[in-house]
Every structure is written in C-alpha cells, then in structure tokens.
CSV table of C-alpha atoms and ligand atoms in Angstrom, one decimal:
chain,number,residue,atom,x,y,z
A,566,MET,CA,-14.2,-38.2,37.9
A,567,THR,CA,-15.7,-41.6,37.5
A,568,ARG,CA,-14.3,-43.5,34.5
A,569,TYR,CA,-16.6,-45.8,32.6
A,570,THR,CA,-16.1,-48.6,30.2
A,571,VAL,CA,-18.6,-49.9,27.7
A,572,GLY,CA,-18.7,-53.6,27.1
A,573,ILE,CA,-20.3,-54.9,23.9
A,574,ASP,CA,-21.3,-58.5,23.2
A,575,VAL,CA,-22.0,-59.3,19.5
A,576,GLY,CA,-24.1,-62.3,19.1
A,577,GLY,CA,-26.0,-63.8,16.1
A,578,THR,CA,-29.3,-62.5,17.5
A,579,LYS,CA,-28.5,-59.3,19.4
A,580,ILE,CA,-25.9,-56.8,20.3
A,581,ALA,CA,-25.8,-56.1,24.1
A,582,ALA,CA,-24.0,-53.1,25.5
A,583,GLY,CA,-23.3,-52.4,29.1
A,584,LEU,CA,-21.9,-49.3,30.9
A,585,VAL,CA,-19.5,-50.6,33.6
A,586,THR,CA,-17.7,-48.7,36.4
A,587,GLY,CA,-14.0,-49.1,37.2
A,588,ALA,CA,-15.1,-51.4,40.1
A,589,GLY,CA,-16.8,-53.7,37.6
A,590,GLU,CA,-20.4,-52.7,38.5
A,591,LEU,CA,-22.9,-52.7,35.6
A,592,LEU,CA,-24.8,-49.4,35.6
A,593,ALA,CA,-26.9,-49.8,32.5
A,594,ARG,CA,-27.6,-52.3,29.7
A,595,HIS,CA,-29.1,-51.9,26.3
A,596,ALA,CA,-29.7,-54.5,23.6
A,597,ILE,CA,-30.6,-54.2,19.9
A,598,PRO,CA,-31.0,-56.7,17.1
A,599,THR,CA,-27.9,-57.7,15.2
A,600,PRO,CA,-27.9,-56.4,11.6
A,601,ARG,CA,-27.0,-59.3,9.3
A,602,THR,CA,-26.5,-57.1,6.2
A,603,THR,CA,-22.9,-55.8,6.2
A,604,ALA,CA,-20.1,-55.3,8.7
A,605,ALA,CA,-20.4,-51.5,8.3
A,606,ASP,CA,-24.1,-51.7,9.4
A,607,LEU,CA,-23.1,-53.9,12.4
A,608,LEU,CA,-20.4,-51.5,13.4
A,609,ASP,CA,-22.8,-48.6,13.2
A,610,ALA,CA,-25.3,-50.5,15.4
A,611,MET,CA,-22.5,-51.2,17.9
A,612,ALA,CA,-21.6,-47.5,18.1
A,613,TYR,CA,-25.3,-46.6,18.5
A,614,ALA,CA,-25.7,-49.2,21.3
A,615,ALA,CA,-22.6,-47.8,23.1
A,616,ARG,CA,-23.8,-44.2,22.9
A,617,THR,CA,-27.3,-45.2,24.0
A,618,VAL,CA,-26.2,-47.2,27.0
A,619,ALA,CA,-23.8,-44.4,28.1
A,620,ALA,CA,-26.6,-41.8,27.8
A,621,GLY,CA,-24.1,-38.9,27.8
A,622,ARG,CA,-21.8,-40.3,30.5
A,623,PRO,CA,-18.2,-40.2,29.3
A,624,PHE,CA,-16.5,-43.5,28.6
A,625,ASP,CA,-12.8,-43.9,27.9
A,626,ALA,CA,-12.6,-47.4,26.6
A,627,VAL,CA,-14.7,-50.1,24.8
A,628,GLY,CA,-14.3,-53.9,25.1
A,629,VAL,CA,-15.9,-56.1,22.5
A,630,GLY,CA,-16.7,-59.9,22.6
A,631,THR,CA,-17.8,-61.2,19.3
A,632,GLY,CA,-18.7,-64.6,17.8
A,633,GLY,CA,-15.9,-65.9,15.5
A,634,VAL,CA,-12.1,-66.1,15.8
A,635,VAL,CA,-10.3,-62.9,16.6
A,636,ASP,CA,-6.7,-61.7,16.1
A,637,THR,CA,-6.4,-59.8,19.4
A,638,ALA,CA,-3.2,-58.0,18.3
A,639,THR,CA,-5.0,-56.2,15.5
A,640,GLY,CA,-8.6,-56.4,16.7
A,641,THR,CA,-9.6,-58.2,13.5
A,642,VAL,CA,-12.1,-61.0,13.1
A,643,THR,CA,-10.4,-63.8,11.1
A,644,SER,CA,-13.3,-66.2,10.7
A,645,ALA,CA,-17.0,-65.9,11.8
A,646,THR,CA,-20.2,-67.8,11.9
A,647,ASP,CA,-22.9,-67.4,9.2
A,648,LEU,CA,-25.2,-65.8,11.7
A,649,LEU,CA,-23.1,-62.6,11.3
A,650,PRO,CA,-22.6,-60.5,8.0
A,651,ALA,CA,-20.4,-62.2,5.4
A,652,ASP,CA,-17.8,-59.5,5.6
A,653,TRP,CA,-17.5,-59.8,9.4
A,654,ALA,CA,-14.8,-62.4,8.8
A,655,SER,CA,-11.8,-60.1,8.0
A,656,CYS,CA,-13.4,-57.0,9.5
A,657,ALA,CA,-11.0,-54.8,11.5
A,658,VAL,CA,-13.5,-54.4,14.3
A,659,GLY,CA,-11.2,-52.6,16.7
A,660,ALA,CA,-10.0,-49.9,14.3
A,661,ARG,CA,-13.3,-49.3,12.7
A,662,LEU,CA,-15.2,-49.0,16.0
A,663,ALA,CA,-12.5,-46.8,17.5
A,664,GLU,CA,-12.9,-44.5,14.5
A,665,ARG,CA,-16.7,-44.3,15.2
A,666,LEU,CA,-16.4,-43.7,18.9
A,667,GLY,CA,-13.1,-41.9,19.4
A,668,VAL,CA,-11.9,-44.2,22.2
A,669,PRO,CA,-9.6,-47.2,22.2
A,670,VAL,CA,-11.2,-50.6,21.6
A,671,THR,CA,-10.2,-54.1,22.7
A,672,VAL,CA,-11.6,-57.1,20.9
A,673,ASP,CA,-11.7,-60.8,21.5
A,674,ASN,CA,-14.0,-63.7,20.8
A,675,ASP,CA,-17.1,-64.1,23.0
A,676,ALA,CA,-15.9,-67.1,25.0
A,677,ASN,CA,-12.6,-65.4,25.9
A,678,ALA,CA,-14.7,-62.3,26.9
A,679,LEU,CA,-16.8,-64.4,29.2
A,680,ALA,CA,-13.7,-66.0,30.7
A,681,ALA,CA,-12.2,-62.5,31.2
A,682,GLY,CA,-15.2,-61.5,33.2
A,683,GLU,CA,-14.9,-64.6,35.3
A,684,LEU,CA,-11.2,-64.1,35.9
A,685,ASP,CA,-11.5,-60.3,36.6
A,686,GLY,CA,-10.3,-59.6,40.1
A,687,THR,CA,-9.4,-63.2,40.9
A,688,PRO,CA,-5.8,-64.5,41.5
A,689,GLY,CA,-3.8,-66.0,38.6
A,690,GLY,CA,-3.2,-69.7,38.0
A,691,THR,CA,-4.5,-72.0,35.3
A,692,VAL,CA,-8.2,-71.8,34.5
A,693,LEU,CA,-10.1,-73.8,32.0
A,694,TYR,CA,-13.4,-72.2,31.0
A,695,ALA,CA,-16.2,-73.6,28.8
A,696,ALA,CA,-19.3,-71.6,27.7
A,697,ILE,CA,-22.3,-73.8,26.8
A,698,GLY,CA,-25.0,-72.1,24.9
A,699,THR,CA,-26.2,-72.2,21.3
A,700,GLY,CA,-22.7,-73.3,20.6
A,701,ILE,CA,-19.8,-74.3,22.8
A,702,GLY,CA,-16.8,-72.1,23.2
A,703,GLY,CA,-14.0,-72.1,25.7
A,704,ALA,CA,-10.9,-70.3,27.0
A,705,VAL,CA,-7.6,-71.2,28.7
A,706,ALA,CA,-5.9,-68.9,31.1
A,707,VAL,CA,-2.3,-69.7,32.3
A,708,ASP,CA,-0.8,-67.6,35.1
A,709,GLY,CA,-4.0,-65.6,35.1
A,710,ARG,CA,-3.7,-64.6,31.5
A,711,LEU,CA,-5.9,-65.8,28.6
A,712,ARG,CA,-3.9,-67.7,26.0
A,713,HIS,CA,-4.9,-67.4,22.4
A,714,GLY,CA,-2.5,-69.8,20.6
A,715,ARG,CA,-0.8,-69.4,17.3
A,716,HIS,CA,-4.0,-69.0,15.3
A,717,HIS,CA,-6.3,-67.6,18.1
A,718,THR,CA,-8.3,-70.8,18.4
A,719,ALA,CA,-7.0,-71.8,21.9
A,720,GLY,CA,-9.9,-72.9,24.1
A,721,GLY,CA,-12.0,-74.2,21.2
A,722,ILE,CA,-13.3,-77.1,23.3
A,723,GLY,CA,-16.6,-77.3,21.3
A,724,HIS,CA,-14.7,-78.9,18.5
A,725,HIS,CA,-13.2,-81.6,20.6
A,726,PRO,CA,-14.0,-85.0,18.9
A,727,VAL,CA,-16.3,-87.1,21.1
A,728,GLY,CA,-17.1,-89.8,18.5
A,729,THR,CA,-20.7,-90.4,19.5
A,730,ALA,CA,-22.4,-87.5,17.8
A,731,GLY,CA,-24.3,-89.7,15.4
A,732,THR,CA,-25.2,-87.8,12.3
A,733,ARG,CA,-25.5,-84.4,13.8
A,734,ARG,CA,-23.3,-81.7,12.2
A,735,CYS,CA,-21.2,-79.4,14.2
A,736,SER,CA,-21.2,-75.6,13.3
A,737,CYS,CA,-17.7,-76.2,11.8
A,738,GLY,CA,-19.2,-78.6,9.3
A,739,ARG,CA,-17.7,-81.7,10.8
A,740,ARG,CA,-19.4,-84.5,12.7
A,741,GLY,CA,-18.7,-86.0,16.1
A,742,HIS,CA,-17.7,-82.8,17.9
A,743,LEU,CA,-18.7,-81.9,21.5
A,744,GLU,CA,-20.8,-79.0,20.3
A,745,ALA,CA,-23.0,-81.3,18.2
A,746,VAL,CA,-23.8,-83.3,21.4
A,747,ALA,CA,-23.9,-80.9,24.3
A,748,SER,CA,-24.9,-77.4,23.1
A,749,GLY,CA,-28.4,-76.3,23.9
A,750,PRO,CA,-29.9,-77.0,20.4
A,751,ALA,CA,-28.0,-80.3,20.3
A,752,ILE,CA,-29.6,-81.5,23.6
A,753,ALA,CA,-33.1,-80.3,22.4
A,754,ASP,CA,-32.6,-82.2,19.0
A,755,ALA,CA,-31.6,-85.4,20.9
A,756,TYR,CA,-34.8,-85.2,22.8
A,757,ARG,CA,-37.0,-84.6,19.8
A,758,ALA,CA,-35.6,-84.4,16.2
A,759,GLY,CA,-35.9,-80.9,14.9
A,760,GLU,CA,-36.4,-79.3,18.3
A,761,ARG,CA,-33.9,-76.5,19.0
A,762,ASP,CA,-35.3,-75.0,22.3
A,763,LEU,CA,-33.7,-76.5,25.3
A,764,ARG,CA,-36.5,-75.1,27.5
A,765,VAL,CA,-38.8,-77.7,26.1
A,766,VAL,CA,-36.6,-80.5,27.4
A,767,VAL,CA,-36.1,-78.8,30.8
A,768,ALA,CA,-39.9,-78.4,31.2
A,769,ALA,CA,-40.4,-82.1,30.3
A,770,ALA,CA,-37.7,-83.2,32.7
A,771,ASP,CA,-39.2,-81.0,35.5
A,772,ALA,CA,-42.6,-82.6,34.7
A,773,GLY,CA,-41.1,-86.1,35.4
A,774,ASP,CA,-40.2,-87.2,31.9
A,775,GLY,CA,-37.3,-89.5,32.6
A,776,ARG,CA,-36.1,-89.5,29.0
A,777,ALA,CA,-35.8,-85.7,29.0
A,778,ALA,CA,-33.7,-85.9,32.2
A,779,ALA,CA,-31.6,-88.7,30.7
A,780,VAL,CA,-30.9,-86.7,27.5
A,781,ILE,CA,-29.6,-83.8,29.6
A,782,ALA,CA,-27.5,-86.1,31.8
A,783,ASP,CA,-26.0,-87.8,28.7
A,784,ALA,CA,-24.9,-84.5,27.2
A,785,ALA,CA,-23.6,-83.4,30.6
A,786,GLY,CA,-21.6,-86.7,30.8
A,787,GLN,CA,-20.0,-86.0,27.4
A,788,LEU,CA,-19.1,-82.5,28.5
A,789,GLY,CA,-17.7,-83.9,31.8
A,790,ARG,CA,-15.5,-86.4,30.0
A,791,VAL,CA,-14.1,-83.8,27.6
A,792,LEU,CA,-13.4,-81.4,30.4
A,793,ALA,CA,-11.6,-84.2,32.4
A,794,GLY,CA,-9.4,-84.9,29.4
A,795,ALA,CA,-8.5,-81.2,29.1
A,796,ALA,CA,-7.9,-81.1,32.9
A,797,ASN,CA,-5.6,-84.1,32.7
A,798,LEU,CA,-3.7,-82.2,30.0
A,799,LEU,CA,-3.5,-78.8,31.7
A,800,ASP,CA,-3.6,-79.6,35.5
A,801,PRO,CA,-5.7,-76.4,36.1
A,802,ASP,CA,-6.5,-74.7,39.4
A,803,ARG,CA,-10.1,-74.2,38.4
A,804,VAL,CA,-12.5,-75.6,35.8
A,805,VAL,CA,-15.5,-73.3,35.2
A,806,VAL,CA,-18.6,-73.8,33.1
A,807,GLY,CA,-20.8,-70.8,32.1
A,808,GLY,CA,-23.2,-69.8,29.3
A,809,GLY,CA,-26.9,-70.2,29.1
A,810,VAL,CA,-27.0,-74.0,29.5
A,811,ALA,CA,-25.1,-73.7,32.8
A,812,GLN,CA,-28.3,-72.1,34.2
A,813,LEU,CA,-29.7,-75.6,34.4
A,814,GLY,CA,-27.9,-76.0,37.8
A,815,ALA,CA,-27.7,-79.4,39.4
A,816,ARG,CA,-29.5,-81.1,36.5
A,817,LEU,CA,-26.4,-80.3,34.5
A,818,PHE,CA,-23.6,-80.2,37.1
A,819,ASP,CA,-24.4,-83.4,39.0
A,820,PRO,CA,-24.0,-85.8,36.0
A,821,LEU,CA,-21.2,-83.5,34.6
A,822,ASN,CA,-19.1,-83.8,37.7
A,823,ALA,CA,-19.8,-87.5,38.1
A,824,ALA,CA,-18.4,-88.1,34.6
A,825,PHE,CA,-15.6,-85.5,35.1
A,826,THR,CA,-14.4,-87.1,38.4
A,827,ALA,CA,-14.4,-90.6,36.9
A,828,GLU,CA,-11.8,-89.6,34.3
A,829,LEU,CA,-9.4,-87.5,36.4
A,830,MET,CA,-5.8,-88.6,37.0
A,831,ALA,CA,-5.2,-89.4,40.7
A,832,PRO,CA,-3.2,-86.3,41.7
A,833,ILE,CA,-6.1,-84.0,40.5
A,834,ALA,CA,-8.9,-86.2,41.8
A,835,GLY,CA,-10.1,-83.4,44.1
A,836,LEU,CA,-10.9,-81.0,41.2
A,837,THR,CA,-14.6,-80.2,40.5
A,838,VAL,CA,-16.3,-78.3,37.7
A,839,GLU,CA,-17.8,-75.1,39.1
A,840,PRO,CA,-20.6,-72.9,37.7
A,841,ALA,CA,-19.6,-69.4,36.5
A,842,ARG,CA,-20.2,-66.8,39.1
A,843,LEU,CA,-21.4,-64.1,36.8
A,844,GLY,CA,-25.1,-64.4,35.7
A,845,PRO,CA,-27.0,-63.2,32.6
A,846,ASP,CA,-24.8,-60.0,32.3
A,847,ALA,CA,-21.6,-62.0,32.1
A,848,SER,CA,-21.1,-61.3,28.4
A,849,VAL,CA,-21.1,-57.5,28.7
A,850,LEU,CA,-19.2,-57.5,32.0
A,851,GLY,CA,-16.6,-59.8,30.4
A,852,ALA,CA,-16.3,-57.5,27.3
A,853,ALA,CA,-15.7,-54.6,29.6
A,854,ALA,CA,-13.1,-56.5,31.5
A,855,LEU,CA,-11.1,-57.1,28.3
A,856,ALA,CA,-10.7,-53.3,28.0
A,857,GLY,CA,-9.1,-53.1,31.4
A,858,ASP,CA,-6.7,-56.1,30.9
A,859,PRO,CA,-3.2,-54.8,30.4
A,860,SER,CA,-2.2,-57.9,28.5
A,861,TYR,CA,-4.4,-56.9,25.6
A,862,ARG,CA,-3.6,-54.4,22.9
A,863,ARG,CA,-6.0,-51.5,22.6
A,864,VAL,CA,-6.7,-50.5,19.1
A,865,SER,CA,-7.3,-46.8,18.4
B,1368,ZN,ZN1,-16.8,-78.6,15.2
C-alpha cells in the first residue's frame, strides 16, 4: 500500500499542506489563512489542512516547518515572530498536533525544512543554504545532516551583521543585519521608502529603471559577501539560495556570485552560489522530507 506523508508549512500569512508520496512526489496541495489568535486555533487549522489535503488517503507521518526557533528534540517552538499567535513561542507543536492527527510529527523551523527538501535524495557533504523571502533564514548541513547548534539557531544567516543597513530595523529588533538589507521588503524599501512589495522594484527594473536594478544588485552583493564569509568559515561542498527572492534569477544571482567570488579564499575559488532546485512547493516538500529523515526525533 502506498504510504503518504503530509508536509505542513506554517507562515505568517498562510498554512500550506501537501500530500507527498514516498518518492517525494507532491500529489495535492491545500492552503488556508494562518489564525493569529491562539496556538490551539493554529494547531486546529493545521490538522484541518492535513485532513483536507489527504482527502481520505491514509498518511502515516507529518512534517512541519514553522517560523520561529524550534527545539527539534521535543518538537517545541522556543521563540517566534509576532506574525504568529503570542503563545506559539513555547508551544509543543509536535505533541499537540500528533494528539490531533494520531500520527507521529516531526518539527523544525521553516528554513531547515526548505533545506531538508533541497538535500533530500542528494549525497552528504557540507551544504550552506539561505532562504531569501520576507525574512532571511538559513541552514547548515554537515555530512549530509542538518545541524541545529546548542540553542537551535544554527544557520541564522539573516542576523549576520553587515554594517551598512542604515536605519532599517531587523526583525530581531537590531540594526545592521543582513535581513534588514537583502530581504524582499528591505529591497523594496531601499527603492522607495515605505514600499514592501519587491514586485514593484522588479517591474521597474524590467522597464529599464537603472536605480531599481542597482538596488537589487546592491542587496545581492551584500548577500554574496555574507555567504562568502560563511563559505570561508565552513568550506562547503555547495552553497544554495532559495526562497521567493531567489525567483529573480540572473538579476539576483549574477551580482550575488560576482560579490561572492571576490571574497572567497583561493582554495575554494571555484565555488558558486546555486539556485534551489525546488520551486514554489519547496516548503511543503521540505516539511514532508523532515518526517522521513532518520536523524530527527518523531514526536507522538
Ligand atoms: Zn537581526
């Protein structure tokens, strides 16, 4: 009998659930708005999304990628963004969702889930992954395994100090961090104060607005320098950039790689930053991949 896994991505705007086969094929997808009231409401919505996407087909495991910092040993969120319910930070997501669905649940933060999808089925080695979207998250895999660190913040490249962030605040409350320079809303705001939609900047750049193109290239350059510093530190086999902003293609990756290459130590000079191979469904596929990763503890 076919065994299915449900992958659930919990974002500030929506909960996306996907039904995934053992071969990593996405069969169905369902998204609903994220309740911002209480953790219990959010868990109910996740359970509803999982049952809806499964549509009666049996699933034997659930993987969850959520915003915030996650203690993967217990499946508990230890700190979260203010886009999610206030009691999401400290919520035992794994145990409480397992109780609702009757199957084991694996939980990690959304950047690690994206990286898990990217690594699924590929050989080991050291991989540095950065997800560029509304915020900037990241992940580090060593010997093919995601590493979480002592306090589960490993890979938090969005909070790398870059020193040129002007007065823009990072989501962590500090200033001068990469996320405040190179996330989608940060690029939009650099183009026009108060703007948050990156599509406005891309449309302007496509229409020949040189300043719009320069603003994107500048953010890409900052990202490239930070990734090069991390690459010099880790000597990785691969450096991968995913997330919504990665969909910009050459407009992002050309200046990013130029800045990246310029900062690399000589022995790793051949390394380039590659775009993530999974497209728009990366978050649910990655969440499902967590459930099949033997290095994770399943909570039931
Ligand atoms: Zn920060």
